[in-house]
Amino acid sequence: MSFDRSVKIAPSILAADFADFGRECAAIEAQGADWVHVDVMDGHFVPNITFGPQLAKAIRPHIQTVMDVHLMIAPVDPYIDAFADAGADVLTAHVEAGPHIHRTLQAIRGAGMKAGVALNPGTPADAVAGLLDTVDLICVMTVNPGFGGQKFIASQIDKIAILRALIGDRPIHLEVDGGVDPATAPLVSAAGADVLVAGSAVFRGGSVADPTAYGTNIAAIRAAAAG
Ligand code: DX5
Ligand code: ZN
């Protein structure tokens, strides 16, 4: 995985057909997705349950690009090796998920993956100030994690800009997750985000049988982000 700051669109399979993940991953990549975003929820850290490392491992052969795994679970550490075995390229843990996020990020890198840290909307940017030498990606949640299709929280735009300045020249991706669509993409891109996660705004109107809407939707977000 090489580093660059070009805008990348990362469809979240939370909005895909749960009975057909393999073909959904292939379809979004064929339609222009740069990364595939995989949302893992435990019904404890967030009020919803999705799937775990076995599902991630099962879909891995269907992903040619980057498998970007977003853990909304607590604790994280007992599951790091399972996600490495599943083939995650990026493994992101929430800064709010436990008292030892620095140790968790070290363990993620130690298991051979890129380490990401996510911030809930209520968590200030400086929560990651001490982690900059230990992370490869910072994810700003622009909804409260747990569900797709929620409204973008505009107050997070300042936080994106603060984090962009904090990152400076470091090779750290700045990802935005939640409520990203052609209306909000220019705001997050102008604030400095380079990885745009989008679930409902990518999958709406399409299906594995007729995926052209995925491509139209991805292109619309990309064009909006480019201003
Ligand atoms: C929310 C997830 C997001 C979500 C985004 O907890 O982390 O990745 O799927 O979905 P949309 O784009 O519909 O807000
Ligand atoms: Zn996510």
GROMACS .gro file of C-alpha atoms and ligand atoms in nm:
model
  242
    1MET     CA    1   0.000   0.000   0.000
    2SER     CA    2   0.175   0.317  -0.116
    3PHE     CA    3   0.091   0.656   0.034
    4ASP     CA    4  -0.055   0.953  -0.149
    5ARG     CA    5  -0.296   1.228  -0.063
    6SER     CA    6  -0.521   1.207  -0.370
    7VAL     CA    7  -0.892   1.177  -0.293
    8LYS     CA    8  -0.999   0.815  -0.248
    9ILE     CA    9  -1.362   0.700  -0.237
   10ALA     CA   10  -1.419   0.413   0.006
   11PRO     CA   11  -1.770   0.265  -0.022
   12SER     CA   12  -1.894   0.116   0.304
   13ILE     CA   13  -2.039  -0.231   0.257
   14LEU     CA   14  -2.272  -0.155   0.547
   15ALA     CA   15  -2.503  -0.030   0.269
   16ALA     CA   16  -2.449  -0.340   0.050
   17ASP     CA   17  -2.663  -0.653   0.019
   18PHE     CA   18  -2.559  -0.856   0.327
   19ALA     CA   19  -2.643  -1.180   0.142
   20ASP     CA   20  -2.401  -1.100  -0.141
   21PHE     CA   21  -2.091  -0.927  -0.004
   22GLY     CA   22  -1.842  -1.092  -0.241
   23ARG     CA   23  -2.015  -0.975  -0.555
   24GLU     CA   24  -2.092  -0.634  -0.402
   25CYS     CA   25  -1.718  -0.577  -0.335
   26ALA     CA   26  -1.630  -0.674  -0.691
   27ALA     CA   27  -1.909  -0.453  -0.826
   28ILE     CA   28  -1.803  -0.136  -0.641
   29GLU     CA   29  -1.441  -0.186  -0.744
   30ALA     CA   30  -1.542  -0.236  -1.107
   31GLN     CA   31  -1.741   0.086  -1.075
   32GLY     CA   32  -1.445   0.291  -0.952
   33ALA     CA   33  -1.410   0.244  -0.576
   34ASP     CA   34  -1.056   0.311  -0.453
   35TRP     CA   35  -1.085   0.128  -0.120
   36VAL     CA   36  -1.349  -0.099   0.037
   37HIS     CA   37  -1.462   0.009   0.386
   38VAL     CA   38  -1.569  -0.273   0.618
   39ASP     CA   39  -1.768  -0.172   0.929
   40VAL     CA   40  -1.736  -0.410   1.224
   41MET     CA   41  -1.984  -0.350   1.510
   42ASP     CA   42  -2.022  -0.540   1.835
   43GLY     CA   43  -2.350  -0.426   1.993
   44HIS     CA   44  -2.148  -0.299   2.289
   45PHE     CA   45  -1.926  -0.011   2.175
   46VAL     CA   46  -2.206   0.083   1.934
   47PRO     CA   47  -2.575  -0.012   1.946
   48ASN     CA   48  -2.565  -0.236   1.638
   49ILE     CA   49  -2.404  -0.565   1.535
   50THR     CA   50  -2.265  -0.641   1.190
   51PHE     CA   51  -1.999  -0.911   1.144
   52GLY     CA   52  -1.650  -1.010   1.250
   53PRO     CA   53  -1.314  -1.134   1.122
   54GLN     CA   54  -1.449  -1.448   0.955
   55LEU     CA   55  -1.666  -1.241   0.724
   56ALA     CA   56  -1.373  -1.009   0.654
   57LYS     CA   57  -1.163  -1.311   0.562
   58ALA     CA   58  -1.438  -1.451   0.338
   59ILE     CA   59  -1.469  -1.132   0.134
   60ARG     CA   60  -1.094  -1.065   0.110
   61PRO     CA   61  -1.049  -1.265  -0.216
   62HIS     CA   62  -1.319  -1.049  -0.374
   63ILE     CA   63  -1.129  -0.724  -0.297
   64GLN     CA   64  -0.844  -0.619  -0.527
   65THR     CA   65  -0.780  -0.275  -0.378
   66VAL     CA   66  -0.752  -0.191  -0.007
   67MET     CA   67  -0.955  -0.358   0.266
   68ASP     CA   68  -1.014  -0.077   0.516
   69VAL     CA   69  -1.155  -0.227   0.835
   70HIS     CA   70  -1.326   0.007   1.083
   71LEU     CA   71  -1.363  -0.154   1.423
   72MET     CA   72  -1.650  -0.022   1.633
   73ILE     CA   73  -1.579  -0.273   1.906
   74ALA     CA   74  -1.440  -0.278   2.258
   75PRO     CA   75  -1.208  -0.430   2.353
   76VAL     CA   76  -0.997  -0.431   2.034
   77ASP     CA   77  -0.674  -0.607   2.126
   78PRO     CA   78  -0.805  -0.967   2.144
   79TYR     CA   79  -0.917  -0.945   1.779
   80ILE     CA   80  -0.614  -0.781   1.612
   81ASP     CA   81  -0.450  -1.106   1.503
   82ALA     CA   82  -0.778  -1.237   1.360
   83PHE     CA   83  -0.815  -0.929   1.140
   84ALA     CA   84  -0.451  -0.957   1.030
   85ASP     CA   85  -0.521  -1.318   0.936
   86ALA     CA   86  -0.832  -1.200   0.750
   87GLY     CA   87  -0.612  -0.981   0.530
   88ALA     CA   88  -0.705  -0.631   0.649
   89ASP     CA   89  -0.477  -0.366   0.498
   90VAL     CA   90  -0.588  -0.091   0.738
   91LEU     CA   91  -0.727  -0.166   1.084
   92THR     CA   92  -0.887   0.128   1.262
   93ALA     CA   93  -0.972   0.135   1.632
   94HIS     CA   94  -1.163   0.406   1.815
   95VAL     CA   95  -0.971   0.630   2.053
   96GLU     CA   96  -1.270   0.593   2.290
   97ALA     CA   97  -1.257   0.210   2.284
   98GLY     CA   98  -1.020   0.168   2.575
   99PRO     CA   99  -0.756   0.322   2.799
  100HIS     CA  100  -0.454   0.208   2.596
  101ILE     CA  101  -0.505   0.319   2.236
  102HIS     CA  102  -0.131   0.371   2.185
  103ARG     CA  103  -0.063   0.010   2.274
  104THR     CA  104  -0.345  -0.102   2.044
  105LEU     CA  105  -0.200   0.095   1.750
  106GLN     CA  106   0.145  -0.050   1.812
  107ALA     CA  107  -0.007  -0.398   1.814
  108ILE     CA  108  -0.189  -0.333   1.485
  109ARG     CA  109   0.135  -0.225   1.319
  110GLY     CA  110   0.315  -0.513   1.484
  111ALA     CA  111   0.068  -0.750   1.318
  112GLY     CA  112   0.164  -0.609   0.978
  113MET     CA  113  -0.129  -0.374   0.910
  114LYS     CA  114  -0.162   0.001   0.874
  115ALA     CA  115  -0.295   0.144   1.200
  116GLY     CA  116  -0.595   0.377   1.205
  117VAL     CA  117  -0.753   0.571   1.488
  118ALA     CA  118  -1.114   0.695   1.475
  119LEU     CA  119  -1.272   0.981   1.671
  120ASN     CA  120  -1.637   1.004   1.765
  121PRO     CA  121  -1.805   1.341   1.700
  122GLY     CA  122  -1.777   1.435   2.069
  123THR     CA  123  -1.403   1.369   2.088
  124PRO     CA  124  -1.171   1.665   2.026
  125ALA     CA  125  -0.887   1.659   1.772
  126ASP     CA  126  -0.618   1.680   2.039
  127ALA     CA  127  -0.713   1.329   2.160
  128VAL     CA  128  -0.480   1.199   1.887
  129ALA     CA  129  -0.202   1.458   1.925
  130GLY     CA  130   0.016   1.210   2.111
  131LEU     CA  131  -0.039   0.935   1.853
  132LEU     CA  132   0.094   1.092   1.533
  133ASP     CA  133   0.406   0.877   1.516
  134THR     CA  134   0.198   0.564   1.571
  135VAL     CA  135  -0.082   0.603   1.315
  136ASP     CA  136  -0.121   0.570   0.940
  137LEU     CA  137  -0.481   0.697   0.923
  138ILE     CA  138  -0.706   0.923   1.131
  139CYS     CA  139  -1.080   0.876   1.081
  140VAL     CA  140  -1.313   1.162   1.171
  141MET     CA  141  -1.666   1.036   1.234
  142THR     CA  142  -1.917   1.280   1.092
  143VAL     CA  143  -2.208   1.079   1.236
  144ASN     CA  144  -2.236   0.890   1.562
  145PRO     CA  145  -2.111   0.542   1.473
  146GLY     CA  146  -2.354   0.251   1.455
  147PHE     CA  147  -2.574   0.306   1.154
  148GLY     CA  148  -2.559   0.409   0.790
  149GLY     CA  149  -2.778   0.674   0.637
  150GLN     CA  150  -2.750   0.933   0.913
  151LYS     CA  151  -2.723   1.310   0.871
  152PHE     CA  152  -2.375   1.462   0.836
  153ILE     CA  153  -2.268   1.654   1.149
  154ALA     CA  154  -2.127   1.981   1.011
  155SER     CA  155  -1.951   2.080   1.334
  156GLN     CA  156  -1.686   1.817   1.252
  157ILE     CA  157  -1.547   2.017   0.960
  158ASP     CA  158  -1.336   2.237   1.189
  159LYS     CA  159  -1.196   1.921   1.347
  160ILE     CA  160  -1.095   1.787   1.006
  161ALA     CA  161  -0.906   2.112   0.935
  162ILE     CA  162  -0.734   2.104   1.276
  163LEU     CA  163  -0.624   1.746   1.217
  164ARG     CA  164  -0.503   1.824   0.867
  165ALA     CA  165  -0.277   2.095   1.012
  166LEU     CA  166  -0.161   1.861   1.289
  167ILE     CA  167  -0.070   1.591   1.034
  168GLY     CA  168   0.149   1.829   0.832
  169ASP     CA  169   0.384   1.635   0.604
  170ARG     CA  170   0.345   1.306   0.788
  171PRO     CA  171   0.224   1.016   0.571
  172ILE     CA  172  -0.110   0.989   0.754
  173HIS     CA  173  -0.440   0.955   0.571
  174LEU     CA  174  -0.727   1.173   0.692
  175GLU     CA  175  -1.051   0.980   0.648
  176VAL     CA  176  -1.408   1.105   0.693
  177ASP     CA  177  -1.690   0.862   0.768
  178GLY     CA  178  -2.063   0.933   0.785
  179GLY     CA  179  -2.313   1.123   0.574
  180VAL     CA  180  -2.068   1.183   0.288
  181ASP     CA  181  -2.248   1.256  -0.039
  182PRO     CA  182  -2.204   1.501  -0.329
  183ALA     CA  183  -2.328   1.786  -0.105
  184THR     CA  184  -2.089   1.723   0.187
  185ALA     CA  185  -1.787   1.585  -0.003
  186PRO     CA  186  -1.660   1.932  -0.108
  187LEU     CA  187  -1.670   2.049   0.255
  188VAL     CA  188  -1.461   1.761   0.389
  189SER     CA  189  -1.225   1.765   0.095
  190ALA     CA  190  -1.164   2.140   0.131
  191ALA     CA  191  -1.094   2.085   0.502
  192GLY     CA  192  -0.821   1.836   0.408
  193ALA     CA  193  -0.972   1.487   0.403
  194ASP     CA  194  -0.829   1.245   0.146
  195VAL     CA  195  -1.030   0.926   0.215
  196LEU     CA  196  -1.406   0.967   0.183
  197VAL     CA  197  -1.617   0.680   0.317
  198ALA     CA  198  -1.968   0.665   0.177
  199GLY     CA  199  -2.233   0.399   0.225
  200SER     CA  200  -2.584   0.499   0.127
  201ALA     CA  201  -2.464   0.764  -0.121
  202VAL     CA  202  -2.274   0.496  -0.319
  203PHE     CA  203  -2.518   0.204  -0.307
  204ARG     CA  204  -2.844   0.392  -0.363
  205GLY     CA  205  -3.018   0.311  -0.687
  206GLY     CA  206  -2.795   0.014  -0.780
  207SER     CA  207  -2.753  -0.359  -0.721
  208VAL     CA  208  -2.507  -0.635  -0.815
  209ALA     CA  209  -2.737  -0.714  -1.105
  210ASP     CA  210  -2.737  -0.351  -1.219
  211PRO     CA  211  -2.436  -0.175  -1.064
  212THR     CA  212  -2.403   0.122  -1.301
  213ALA     CA  213  -2.561   0.350  -1.039
  214TYR     CA  214  -2.268   0.266  -0.810
  215GLY     CA  215  -2.034   0.408  -1.071
  216THR     CA  216  -2.246   0.716  -1.126
  217ASN     CA  217  -2.266   0.774  -0.752
  218ILE     CA  218  -1.891   0.728  -0.696
  219ALA     CA  219  -1.813   0.962  -0.985
  220ALA     CA  220  -2.052   1.225  -0.848
  221ILE     CA  221  -1.885   1.218  -0.504
  222ARG     CA  222  -1.539   1.231  -0.662
  223ALA     CA  223  -1.631   1.523  -0.887
  224ALA     CA  224  -1.788   1.711  -0.594
  225ALA     CA  225  -1.478   1.651  -0.379
  226ALA     CA  226  -1.257   1.790  -0.656
  227GLY     CA  227  -1.463   2.110  -0.641
  228DX5     C1  228  -2.120   0.430   1.062
  228DX5     C2  229  -2.020   0.362   0.970
  228DX5     C3  230  -2.011   0.425   0.837
  228DX5     C4  231  -2.140   0.419   0.762
  228DX5     C5  232  -2.144   0.527   0.661
  228DX5     O1  233  -2.112   0.376   1.187
  228DX5     O2  234  -1.891   0.366   1.028
  228DX5     O3  235  -1.905   0.369   0.760
  228DX5     O4  236  -2.160   0.298   0.699
  228DX5     O5  237  -2.270   0.523   0.601
  228DX5     P1  238  -2.335   0.650   0.533
  228DX5     O6  239  -2.242   0.692   0.423
  228DX5     O7  240  -2.465   0.600   0.485
  228DX5     O8  241  -2.345   0.757   0.639
  229ZN      ZN  242  -1.710   0.315   0.903
   0.00000   0.00000   0.00000
